[in-house]
């Protein structure tokens, strides 16, 4: 308990809003969960299971936005390929969930998923072996995105690829994976992806208690990753990363191996994205190649820009607000939502370059002189 307090204290010292934000996040999560489990459905305060699932999805997106902000806001690397790491983590979880179906599938095959039986596969591919174990699947959910990020980052950053060229390369990476996973012979379900999940760790995925548990786990992991990220970025490592963002050539000149810092931060960011994907799949019930779409990666950048990059809190808030707006407006004007999203990004870039957190900081700065004058009077 003492160790946990030290970690949260470190987060508070690096940002005065860290501890209040974590407390608010966990409190709201507990209240929403209790309102679903313990209140009758006809109560005005009842939170439906559908809403719990929707909130869980928003928190997964918030975790993904946190990953993007770490690499973009603090290191200046605009990645348009984080959807790839998110989807890879999701596929790892989806493969585990498919193995849990067993003989309850449409074709009743205890070993092969339904799509493999339909495609006349005779045996399980080697990369599916071990995916019936939860611990192994979760290990793959972080190792595979981490290895991909390491290889890509090592090649790109050692070659000193930066700016728009790096952004295009990350976008090309996720698009290549999109095309690969669409192919049936890859063994990941083709364009239909993986779905029809039954249970996780023996618990029915359709049960209210399971949905609430997944929601609470997502919120807890988001809080932990947020505090850990705050601590990392406020450490000596984080200060070097900021120096690289602001003046990479000078940082290199005084002796820092900037490529190594960028590679490891990129890997850490990719691992967070993989965790977000693994939590996302059991809550939404499907994973398909559409998650690799470059458009999704561009949306992630918009979330961070709206909330305020380089703040972490802003990325989380931006992801939740933009996705809530998406849920509401796609029902009202489904054909015009993408235009509204583009307009939002343009307006934020022109009038709120530091996002909502920047606007909040400006408002607080204006209030402080007023309070100072009142106290002096």
mmCIF file of C-alpha atoms in Angstrom, residues 92 134-145:
data_model
loop_
_atom_site.group_PDB
_atom_site.id
_atom_site.type_symbol
_atom_site.label_atom_id
_atom_site.label_comp_id
_atom_site.label_asym_id
_atom_site.label_seq_id
_atom_site.Cartn_x
_atom_site.Cartn_y
_atom_site.Cartn_z
ATOM 1 C CA UNK A 92 -4.528 -11.837 -29.710
ATOM 2 C CA UNK A 134 -5.289 -16.791 -21.262
ATOM 3 C CA UNK A 135 -1.829 -15.881 -19.954
ATOM 4 C CA UNK A 136 -0.192 -16.773 -23.274
ATOM 5 C CA UNK A 137 -2.731 -14.798 -25.306
ATOM 6 C CA UNK A 138 -2.252 -11.733 -23.084
ATOM 7 C CA UNK A 139 1.505 -12.102 -23.401
ATOM 8 C CA UNK A 140 1.122 -12.069 -27.190
ATOM 9 C CA UNK A 141 -1.140 -9.011 -26.943
ATOM 10 C CA UNK A 142 1.805 -6.978 -25.653
ATOM 11 C CA UNK A 143 4.784 -8.842 -27.154
ATOM 12 C CA UNK A 144 3.640 -8.807 -30.793
ATOM 13 C CA UNK A 145 2.885 -5.037 -30.923
#
